[in-house]
CSV table of C-alpha atoms and ligand atoms in Angstrom, one decimal:
chain,number,residue,atom,x,y,z
A,284,MET,CA,32.5,16.3,-14.3
A,285,ASN,CA,31.3,12.8,-15.2
A,286,TYR,CA,28.5,12.3,-12.7
A,287,GLN,CA,29.0,8.6,-12.3
A,288,LEU,CA,26.2,7.1,-10.1
A,289,SER,CA,26.4,3.9,-8.1
A,290,ASP,CA,25.4,0.6,-9.7
A,291,ARG,CA,23.0,0.3,-6.8
A,292,VAL,CA,21.0,3.4,-7.6
A,293,ARG,CA,21.2,2.8,-11.4
A,294,ALA,CA,19.5,-0.6,-10.9
A,295,LEU,CA,16.5,1.2,-9.5
A,296,ASN,CA,13.6,1.8,-11.8
A,297,PRO,CA,11.9,5.2,-11.6
A,298,TYR,CA,8.9,5.1,-9.2
A,299,ILE,CA,5.9,5.4,-11.4
A,300,GLY,CA,3.7,6.5,-8.5
A,301,ALA,CA,5.9,9.5,-7.6
A,302,GLU,CA,6.4,10.4,-11.3
A,303,LEU,CA,2.6,10.5,-11.7
A,304,ARG,CA,2.1,12.6,-8.6
A,305,ASP,CA,4.7,15.1,-10.0
A,306,LYS,CA,3.0,15.2,-13.4
A,307,VAL,CA,-0.4,15.9,-11.8
A,308,GLU,CA,1.2,18.8,-9.8
A,309,THR,CA,2.8,20.3,-12.9
A,310,LEU,CA,-0.4,20.0,-15.0
A,311,ARG,CA,-2.5,21.6,-12.2
A,312,ARG,CA,0.0,24.4,-11.8
A,313,SER,CA,-0.4,25.1,-15.5
A,314,GLY,CA,-4.1,25.5,-15.0
A,315,ARG,CA,-5.4,22.0,-16.1
A,316,LYS,CA,-8.4,20.7,-14.3
A,317,LEU,CA,-7.9,17.1,-13.3
A,318,ILE,CA,-9.6,14.4,-11.3
A,319,ALA,CA,-6.9,12.5,-9.6
A,320,LEU,CA,-7.8,8.8,-9.0
A,321,ASN,CA,-4.2,7.9,-8.5
A,322,VAL,CA,-3.8,9.2,-5.0
A,323,GLY,CA,-2.9,6.8,-2.2
A,324,GLU,CA,-4.1,9.0,0.7
A,325,PRO,CA,-7.4,9.7,2.4
A,326,ASP,CA,-9.0,13.0,1.2
A,327,PHE,CA,-10.0,13.7,4.9
A,328,PRO,CA,-8.1,16.1,7.0
A,329,THR,CA,-6.1,14.8,10.0
A,330,PRO,CA,-8.6,14.7,12.9
A,331,VAL,CA,-8.6,18.0,14.8
A,332,HIS,CA,-7.7,16.5,18.2
A,333,ILE,CA,-4.6,14.9,16.7
A,334,ALA,CA,-3.6,18.1,14.9
A,335,HIS,CA,-3.9,20.0,18.2
A,336,ALA,CA,-1.5,17.5,19.8
A,337,GLY,CA,1.0,18.4,17.1
A,338,ILE,CA,0.6,22.1,17.8
A,339,GLU,CA,1.0,21.4,21.5
A,340,ALA,CA,4.2,19.5,20.8
A,341,ILE,CA,5.7,22.5,19.0
A,342,ILE,CA,4.6,25.0,21.7
A,343,LYS,CA,5.9,22.8,24.5
A,344,GLY,CA,9.2,22.5,22.8
A,345,VAL,CA,9.0,18.8,21.8
A,346,THR,CA,11.2,19.8,18.9
A,347,LYS,CA,14.5,18.1,19.7
A,348,TYR,CA,16.1,14.7,18.8
A,349,THR,CA,14.4,11.7,20.4
A,350,PRO,CA,15.8,8.2,20.9
A,351,VAL,CA,16.5,6.7,17.4
A,352,GLN,CA,13.9,4.0,18.1
A,353,GLY,CA,11.2,6.5,19.0
A,354,THR,CA,10.3,7.9,22.4
A,355,HIS,CA,9.3,5.4,25.2
A,356,ASP,CA,5.9,7.0,25.4
A,357,VAL,CA,5.0,6.5,21.8
A,358,ARG,CA,6.3,3.0,21.7
A,359,GLN,CA,4.2,2.3,24.8
A,360,ALA,CA,1.2,3.8,23.0
A,361,VAL,CA,1.9,1.4,20.1
A,362,CYS,CA,2.1,-1.6,22.5
A,363,ASP,CA,-1.3,-0.5,24.0
A,364,LYS,CA,-2.8,-0.3,20.5
A,365,LEU,CA,-1.4,-3.7,19.5
A,366,LYS,CA,-2.9,-5.3,22.6
A,367,ARG,CA,-6.3,-3.5,22.2
A,368,ASP,CA,-6.8,-3.9,18.4
A,369,ASN,CA,-4.7,-6.9,17.5
A,370,SER,CA,-4.4,-9.1,20.6
A,371,LEU,CA,-0.7,-8.8,20.3
A,372,SER,CA,1.6,-8.5,23.3
A,373,TYR,CA,4.9,-6.6,22.8
A,374,GLY,CA,7.1,-4.5,25.1
A,375,PRO,CA,8.3,-1.1,24.0
A,376,GLU,CA,11.8,-2.5,23.3
A,377,GLU,CA,10.2,-4.7,20.6
A,378,VAL,CA,8.8,-1.7,18.8
A,379,ILE,CA,10.5,0.8,16.5
A,380,ILE,CA,8.9,4.1,15.3
A,381,THR,CA,9.9,5.0,11.7
A,382,THR,CA,9.5,7.7,9.2
A,383,GLY,CA,6.3,6.2,7.7
A,384,ALA,CA,5.5,2.6,7.2
A,385,LYS,CA,7.6,2.7,4.1
A,386,GLN,CA,10.8,3.1,6.0
A,387,ALA,CA,9.8,0.3,8.3
A,388,VAL,CA,9.4,-2.1,5.4
A,389,ALA,CA,12.8,-1.0,4.0
A,390,ASN,CA,14.5,-1.3,7.3
A,391,ALA,CA,13.0,-4.7,7.9
A,392,LEU,CA,14.2,-6.0,4.5
A,393,LEU,CA,17.7,-4.5,5.0
A,394,SER,CA,17.8,-6.2,8.4
A,395,ILE,CA,17.0,-9.8,7.2
A,396,CYS,CA,18.0,-10.1,3.5
A,397,ASN,CA,21.4,-11.2,2.1
A,398,GLU,CA,22.6,-11.1,-1.4
A,399,ASP,CA,20.7,-13.6,-3.6
A,400,ASP,CA,18.1,-14.4,-1.0
A,401,GLU,CA,14.5,-14.7,-2.3
A,402,VAL,CA,11.5,-12.9,-0.9
A,403,LEU,CA,8.1,-14.3,-1.8
A,404,LEU,CA,5.8,-11.5,-3.0
A,405,PRO,CA,2.2,-12.0,-4.0
A,406,ILE,CA,1.3,-9.9,-7.0
A,407,PRO,CA,-0.3,-7.5,-7.9
A,408,CYS,CA,1.7,-5.7,-5.2
A,409,TRP,CA,2.4,-2.2,-4.0
A,410,GLY,CA,4.9,-0.7,-6.5
A,411,SER,CA,7.6,0.0,-3.9
A,412,TYR,CA,8.2,-3.6,-2.8
A,413,PRO,CA,10.1,-5.1,-5.8
A,414,GLU,CA,12.6,-2.3,-5.9
A,415,MET,CA,13.0,-2.3,-2.1
A,416,ILE,CA,13.7,-6.0,-2.1
A,417,ALA,CA,16.2,-5.7,-5.0
A,418,HIS,CA,17.9,-2.8,-3.3
A,419,THR,CA,19.0,-5.1,-0.5
A,420,GLY,CA,20.6,-7.5,-3.0
A,421,ALA,CA,17.8,-10.0,-2.6
A,422,ARG,CA,15.3,-11.0,-5.4
A,423,PRO,CA,11.5,-10.7,-5.4
A,424,VAL,CA,9.8,-14.0,-6.4
A,425,PHE,CA,6.4,-13.2,-7.6
A,426,VAL,CA,3.4,-15.3,-6.6
A,427,GLU,CA,0.5,-14.6,-8.9
A,428,THR,CA,-3.0,-14.1,-7.6
A,429,ASP,CA,-6.1,-14.4,-9.8
A,430,PRO,CA,-8.6,-11.7,-10.5
A,431,GLU,CA,-11.3,-14.4,-10.9
A,432,GLN,CA,-10.7,-15.2,-7.2
A,433,ASP,CA,-10.8,-11.5,-6.2
A,434,PHE,CA,-7.0,-11.7,-6.0
A,435,GLY,CA,-7.1,-14.0,-3.0
A,436,LEU,CA,-3.8,-15.8,-2.3
A,437,ASN,CA,-3.5,-19.4,-3.3
A,438,VAL,CA,-1.5,-20.9,-0.5
A,439,GLU,CA,-0.4,-24.0,-2.4
A,440,ARG,CA,1.0,-21.8,-5.1
A,441,LEU,CA,2.9,-19.7,-2.5
A,442,GLY,CA,4.3,-22.9,-0.9
A,443,SER,CA,5.5,-24.2,-4.3
A,444,LYS,CA,7.7,-21.1,-4.7
A,445,VAL,CA,9.7,-21.8,-1.6
A,446,THR,CA,13.4,-22.8,-2.3
A,447,SER,CA,16.5,-23.1,-0.2
A,448,LYS,CA,17.1,-19.4,-0.9
A,449,THR,CA,13.8,-18.1,0.4
A,450,ARG,CA,14.2,-15.8,3.3
A,451,ALA,CA,10.8,-14.2,3.8
A,452,ILE,CA,7.2,-13.8,2.7
A,453,LEU,CA,6.1,-10.2,2.3
A,454,LEU,CA,2.3,-9.9,2.8
A,455,THR,CA,0.0,-6.8,2.6
A,456,ASN,CA,-3.4,-7.3,4.2
A,457,PRO,CA,-5.6,-5.6,3.2
A,458,ASN,CA,-3.9,-5.3,-0.1
A,459,ASN,CA,-2.8,-2.3,-2.2
A,460,PRO,CA,-3.6,-2.3,-5.1
A,461,THR,CA,-6.2,-5.1,-5.2
A,462,GLY,CA,-8.3,-4.4,-2.1
A,463,ALA,CA,-8.1,-8.2,-1.4
A,464,VAL,CA,-8.5,-9.2,2.3
A,465,LEU,CA,-7.0,-12.5,3.4
A,466,ASP,CA,-9.1,-14.3,6.0
A,467,ARG,CA,-7.9,-16.1,9.2
A,468,GLU,CA,-7.6,-19.5,7.6
A,469,THR,CA,-5.5,-18.3,4.7
A,470,LEU,CA,-3.3,-16.3,7.1
A,471,PHE,CA,-2.8,-19.3,9.3
A,472,ALA,CA,-1.9,-21.5,6.3
A,473,ILE,CA,0.7,-18.9,5.2
A,474,GLY,CA,2.0,-18.7,8.7
A,475,MET,CA,2.5,-22.5,8.8
A,476,ILE,CA,4.5,-22.4,5.5
A,477,ALA,CA,6.8,-19.9,7.2
A,478,VAL,CA,7.1,-22.0,10.3
A,479,ARG,CA,7.8,-25.2,8.2
A,480,HIS,CA,10.5,-23.6,6.1
A,481,ASP,CA,11.9,-21.3,8.8
A,482,LEU,CA,11.0,-18.0,7.0
A,483,TYR,CA,10.4,-14.5,8.2
A,484,ILE,CA,7.0,-12.9,7.5
A,485,ILE,CA,6.8,-9.2,6.9
A,486,ALA,CA,3.2,-8.3,7.5
A,487,ASP,CA,2.3,-4.8,6.2
A,488,GLU,CA,-1.0,-4.0,7.9
A,489,ILE,CA,-1.1,-0.3,7.0
A,490,TYR,CA,-4.8,-0.7,5.8
A,491,GLU,CA,-5.9,-2.8,8.7
A,492,HIS,CA,-8.8,-0.5,9.6
A,493,LEU,CA,-10.1,-0.2,6.1
A,494,VAL,CA,-12.0,-3.4,5.8
A,495,TYR,CA,-15.6,-3.5,4.5
A,496,GLY,CA,-16.9,-6.6,6.1
A,497,GLU,CA,-15.5,-8.9,8.8
A,498,LYS,CA,-12.4,-7.6,10.4
A,499,VAL,CA,-9.3,-9.8,10.0
A,500,PRO,CA,-6.7,-10.7,12.6
A,501,SER,CA,-3.0,-9.8,12.5
A,502,ILE,CA,-1.1,-12.9,11.2
A,503,ALA,CA,1.3,-12.6,14.2
A,504,ALA,CA,-1.7,-13.1,16.6
A,505,LEU,CA,-2.5,-16.5,15.2
A,506,SER,CA,0.1,-18.5,17.1
A,507,GLU,CA,3.3,-18.0,19.1
A,508,GLU,CA,5.3,-19.8,16.4
A,509,ILE,CA,4.1,-17.4,13.8
A,510,LYS,CA,4.6,-14.4,16.0
A,511,ALA,CA,8.2,-15.4,16.6
A,512,ARG,CA,9.1,-14.9,13.0
A,513,THR,CA,6.8,-12.0,12.0
A,514,ILE,CA,7.7,-8.4,11.7
A,515,THR,CA,4.4,-6.5,11.7
A,516,ILE,CA,4.4,-3.1,10.0
A,517,ASN,CA,1.8,-0.4,10.4
A,518,GLY,CA,1.5,3.4,10.6
A,519,LEU,CA,-0.7,6.4,11.0
A,520,SER,CA,-0.9,7.5,7.3
A,521,LYS,CA,-4.0,5.8,6.2
A,522,ALA,CA,-6.0,5.2,9.3
A,523,TYR,CA,-5.7,8.7,10.7
A,524,ALA,CA,-5.3,10.6,7.5
A,525,MET,CA,-1.7,11.5,8.5
A,526,THR,CA,0.3,10.8,5.4
A,527,GLY,CA,2.4,14.0,5.7
A,528,TRP,CA,3.3,13.4,9.3
A,529,ARG,CA,5.5,10.5,8.4
A,530,ILE,CA,4.9,8.2,11.3
A,531,GLY,CA,5.1,4.4,10.9
A,532,TYR,CA,6.1,1.6,13.2
A,533,ALA,CA,7.1,-2.1,13.3
A,534,CYS,CA,7.0,-4.7,16.0
A,535,GLY,CA,8.7,-8.0,16.0
A,536,PRO,CA,11.5,-10.2,17.4
A,537,LEU,CA,14.0,-8.2,19.4
A,538,PRO,CA,17.1,-9.0,17.3
A,539,VAL,CA,15.3,-7.7,14.2
A,540,ILE,CA,14.0,-4.6,15.9
A,541,ARG,CA,17.5,-3.9,17.2
A,542,ALA,CA,19.0,-4.3,13.7
A,543,MET,CA,16.3,-2.0,12.2
A,544,THR,CA,17.3,0.6,14.9
A,545,VAL,CA,20.9,0.4,13.9
A,546,ILE,CA,20.1,1.0,10.3
A,547,GLN,CA,17.9,3.9,11.3
A,548,SER,CA,20.6,5.4,13.4
A,549,TYR,CA,22.8,5.6,10.3
A,550,THR,CA,20.2,7.0,8.0
A,551,THR,CA,17.3,9.1,9.2
A,552,SER,CA,17.7,8.9,13.0
A,553,ASN,CA,14.5,9.4,14.9
A,554,PRO,CA,11.3,10.3,13.0
A,555,SER,CA,9.8,13.7,13.6
A,556,SER,CA,9.5,14.5,17.4
A,557,ILE,CA,6.2,16.4,16.7
A,558,GLY,CA,4.8,13.5,14.7
A,559,GLN,CA,5.7,11.1,17.5
A,560,TYR,CA,4.0,13.3,20.1
A,561,ALA,CA,0.8,13.6,18.0
A,562,ALA,CA,0.9,9.8,17.4
A,563,ILE,CA,0.3,9.2,21.1
A,564,THR,CA,-3.0,10.9,20.8
A,565,ALA,CA,-3.9,9.3,17.5
A,566,LEU,CA,-3.2,5.8,18.8
A,567,LYS,CA,-5.5,6.3,21.8
A,568,ASP,CA,-8.3,6.6,19.3
A,569,GLU,CA,-10.4,3.5,19.6
A,570,GLY,CA,-11.7,3.9,16.1
A,571,ASP,CA,-14.2,6.8,16.1
A,572,SER,CA,-12.5,8.9,13.5
A,573,VAL,CA,-11.5,5.8,11.5
A,574,LYS,CA,-15.2,4.5,11.6
A,575,GLU,CA,-16.5,7.7,9.9
A,576,MET,CA,-13.9,7.5,7.2
A,577,THR,CA,-14.5,3.8,6.6
A,578,LYS,CA,-18.2,4.4,6.2
A,579,SER,CA,-17.6,7.0,3.4
A,580,PHE,CA,-15.0,4.8,1.7
A,581,ASP,CA,-17.4,1.9,1.7
A,582,GLU,CA,-20.2,4.0,0.0
A,583,ARG,CA,-17.7,5.1,-2.7
A,584,ARG,CA,-16.4,1.6,-3.1
A,585,GLN,CA,-19.9,0.2,-3.8
A,586,TYR,CA,-20.7,3.0,-6.1
A,587,LEU,CA,-17.5,2.6,-8.1
A,588,ILE,CA,-17.7,-1.2,-8.5
A,589,ARG,CA,-21.3,-0.9,-9.7
A,590,GLU,CA,-20.5,1.8,-12.2
A,591,ILE,CA,-17.3,0.3,-13.5
A,592,GLN,CA,-19.0,-3.0,-14.1
A,593,SER,CA,-21.6,-1.2,-16.2
A,594,ILE,CA,-19.1,0.3,-18.6
A,595,ARG,CA,-18.6,-1.5,-21.9
A,596,GLY,CA,-15.3,-3.5,-21.9
A,597,LEU,CA,-14.3,-2.9,-18.3
A,598,SER,CA,-14.4,-5.4,-15.4
A,599,CYS,CA,-13.2,-5.4,-11.8
A,600,PRO,CA,-13.0,-8.0,-9.1
A,601,ASN,CA,-14.6,-7.3,-5.8
A,602,ALA,CA,-12.4,-5.2,-3.5
A,603,ARG,CA,-13.1,-5.7,0.3
A,604,GLY,CA,-10.4,-3.5,1.8
A,605,ALA,CA,-8.1,-0.4,1.5
A,606,PHE,CA,-9.4,2.2,-0.9
A,607,TYR,CA,-8.4,0.9,-4.3
A,608,LEU,CA,-10.1,-0.9,-7.2
A,609,MET,CA,-8.3,-2.8,-9.9
A,610,VAL,CA,-10.0,-2.5,-13.3
A,611,ASP,CA,-9.2,-4.9,-16.2
A,612,VAL,CA,-8.8,-2.7,-19.2
A,613,SER,CA,-7.2,-5.3,-21.5
A,614,ARG,CA,-10.2,-5.4,-23.8
A,615,TYR,CA,-9.3,-1.9,-24.9
A,616,PHE,CA,-5.8,-3.0,-26.0
A,617,GLY,CA,-5.5,-2.5,-29.7
A,618,SER,CA,-8.2,0.1,-29.8
A,619,VAL,CA,-7.7,3.0,-32.1
A,620,TYR,CA,-8.5,6.6,-31.9
A,621,GLU,CA,-7.7,9.7,-33.9
A,622,GLU,CA,-4.2,10.3,-32.5
A,623,GLY,CA,-3.1,6.7,-31.9
A,624,THR,CA,-3.6,3.2,-30.6
A,625,ILE,CA,-3.9,1.9,-27.1
A,626,ALA,CA,-1.3,-0.8,-26.8
A,627,ASP,CA,-1.1,-1.3,-23.0
A,628,SER,CA,-2.3,0.0,-19.6
A,629,LYS,CA,0.1,2.9,-19.8
A,630,ASP,CA,-1.4,4.1,-23.1
A,631,PHE,CA,-4.9,3.6,-21.6
A,632,ALA,CA,-4.0,5.8,-18.6
A,633,GLU,CA,-2.5,8.4,-20.8
A,634,TYR,CA,-5.6,8.4,-23.0
A,635,LEU,CA,-7.8,9.1,-20.1
A,636,LEU,CA,-5.5,11.9,-18.9
A,637,ASP,CA,-5.2,13.5,-22.3
A,638,GLN,CA,-8.8,13.2,-23.3
A,639,VAL,CA,-10.8,13.9,-20.1
A,640,GLY,CA,-8.3,14.8,-17.4
A,641,VAL,CA,-8.9,11.7,-15.3
A,642,VAL,CA,-5.7,10.4,-13.7
A,643,VAL,CA,-5.4,6.7,-13.0
A,644,THR,CA,-2.4,4.5,-12.2
A,645,PRO,CA,-1.3,2.0,-14.9
A,646,GLY,CA,-1.1,-1.6,-13.6
A,647,ASP,CA,2.5,-2.0,-14.6
A,648,MET,CA,3.4,-0.3,-11.4
A,649,PHE,CA,1.8,-3.2,-9.5
A,650,GLN,CA,3.0,-6.1,-11.8
A,651,ALA,CA,-0.5,-6.1,-13.3
A,652,PRO,CA,-0.2,-5.0,-16.9
A,653,ARG,CA,-3.8,-5.7,-17.9
A,654,PHE,CA,-5.2,-3.4,-15.2
A,655,ILE,CA,-5.4,0.2,-14.0
A,656,ARG,CA,-5.8,1.1,-10.4
A,657,LEU,CA,-8.4,3.6,-9.3
A,658,SER,CA,-8.3,5.1,-5.8
A,659,TYR,CA,-11.6,6.0,-4.3
A,660,ALA,CA,-10.0,8.2,-1.7
A,661,THR,CA,-11.7,11.1,-3.2
A,662,SER,CA,-15.2,12.5,-2.8
A,663,LEU,CA,-18.3,10.8,-4.2
A,664,ALA,CA,-19.0,13.9,-6.3
A,665,GLN,CA,-15.6,13.7,-7.9
A,666,LEU,CA,-16.0,9.9,-8.5
A,667,GLN,CA,-19.3,10.5,-10.2
A,668,GLU,CA,-17.8,13.1,-12.5
A,669,ALA,CA,-14.8,10.8,-13.2
A,670,VAL,CA,-17.1,7.9,-14.1
A,671,ALA,CA,-19.1,10.0,-16.5
A,672,LEU,CA,-15.8,11.2,-18.1
A,673,ILE,CA,-14.4,7.7,-18.4
A,674,ARG,CA,-17.6,6.5,-19.9
A,675,ALA,CA,-17.6,9.3,-22.5
A,676,ALA,CA,-13.9,8.8,-23.3
A,677,LEU,CA,-14.3,5.1,-23.9
A,678,SER,CA,-17.3,5.5,-26.1
A,679,LEU,CA,-15.0,7.3,-28.5
A,680,LEU,CA,-12.7,4.3,-28.8
A,681,LYS,CA,-13.1,1.6,-31.5
A,682,MET,CA,-12.4,-1.7,-29.9
A,683,ARG,CA,-10.9,-4.6,-31.8
A,684,GLU,CA,-13.4,-7.0,-33.2
A,685,GLU,CA,-12.3,-9.9,-30.9
A,686,ASN,CA,-12.7,-7.8,-27.8
A,687,LEU,CA,-16.2,-6.7,-28.5
A,688,LYS,CA,-17.8,-9.9,-27.0
B,242,PLP,C1,1.0,-1.3,1.3
B,242,PLP,C2,1.6,0.0,1.7
B,242,PLP,N1,2.5,0.0,2.7
B,242,PLP,C3,3.1,1.2,3.1
B,242,PLP,C4,2.7,2.4,2.6
B,242,PLP,C5,3.5,3.6,3.0
B,242,PLP,O1,2.9,4.2,4.1
B,242,PLP,P1,3.6,5.4,4.8
B,242,PLP,O2,2.9,6.7,4.4
B,242,PLP,O3,3.3,5.2,6.3
B,242,PLP,O4,5.0,5.4,4.5
B,242,PLP,C6,1.8,2.4,1.5
B,242,PLP,C7,1.4,3.7,0.9
B,242,PLP,O5,0.8,3.8,-0.1
B,242,PLP,C8,1.2,1.2,1.1
B,242,PLP,O6,0.3,1.2,0.2
């Protein structure tokens, strides 16, 4: 048989993040010792009281279909959380529970984008977004941010990209991969652009609790006009170390949430009933388990920034949120070693993997080809070992003359 695949699926690029994860698994199974700085998930276990709620759900028989949009109780728990943490008022009908925040972003895009629409996307960005946008038939329009400004968003630059085809602005705050955190003034200015040009805002706030400094508001909380056009996305993966439970959610204007529910009804139906039940317990947490995790991440972040900046030829902007650090490795491009030459960030990542077993994500995945991304969602001891290995591996490289300065 000729396995002809659809044009739609053939247009998708392979997901570098998933490929890398698979490669690490395979290498580990073959006995290779690796330090994985590519992981996008907390190294902490799901807090025990939340895990118990999951067990209770199974024992009590909460194991059947639920409403597609999620149970009323978990949607109410999301509303209570939004009020408590984000000063946002929504009713349960304006909330949808999804299979991870990823599905919420995909459903939101599918609900609002038409063929040839444009979605403004600040870069570097999470690797899933460009393909998710393209999959709807719309086009991502990249808005560059500068490492010299710690990847903060230049609002004028964003505004200059608006055309008659622009449908939405897709924001991640705090940002994966850059760790940038947009402040209230910048968020308000972005909101005003959306209001002026009648655009949607998709605000992915999955890292909201992981901010090392002043907490930032939800963009939807900044004015009623902004709220009326904003779909806020969040989930339990990062804040409660629940990546495998696959529970995310979105809140926003009723017609959009209804459309997202229709899409969900034809694809995955409800997210796991057990995950939803445990989410009610998780969402009641006013931040105690999150606080401990954030404290550890902050220690590791400070350590990693300090060390990376002390390694010859590497530099990194300050990262104030999430658990990632972008490292400019471009001064190593053109460097030679016994087996080859490092031409780009993919080669650089491969060199570290082959030579010293440190796994990092090449910046191409984030539209940042001069960079690699390091995740510090791993123990300080592992980070210390990784830094020593990176330092040793790079000392073996001969840098090009012009990059030595
Ligand atoms: C910006 C961003 N949004 C969404 C997600 C997906 O989260 P979930 O596990 O809830 O699908 C990730 C995961 O890496 C992310 O970095």
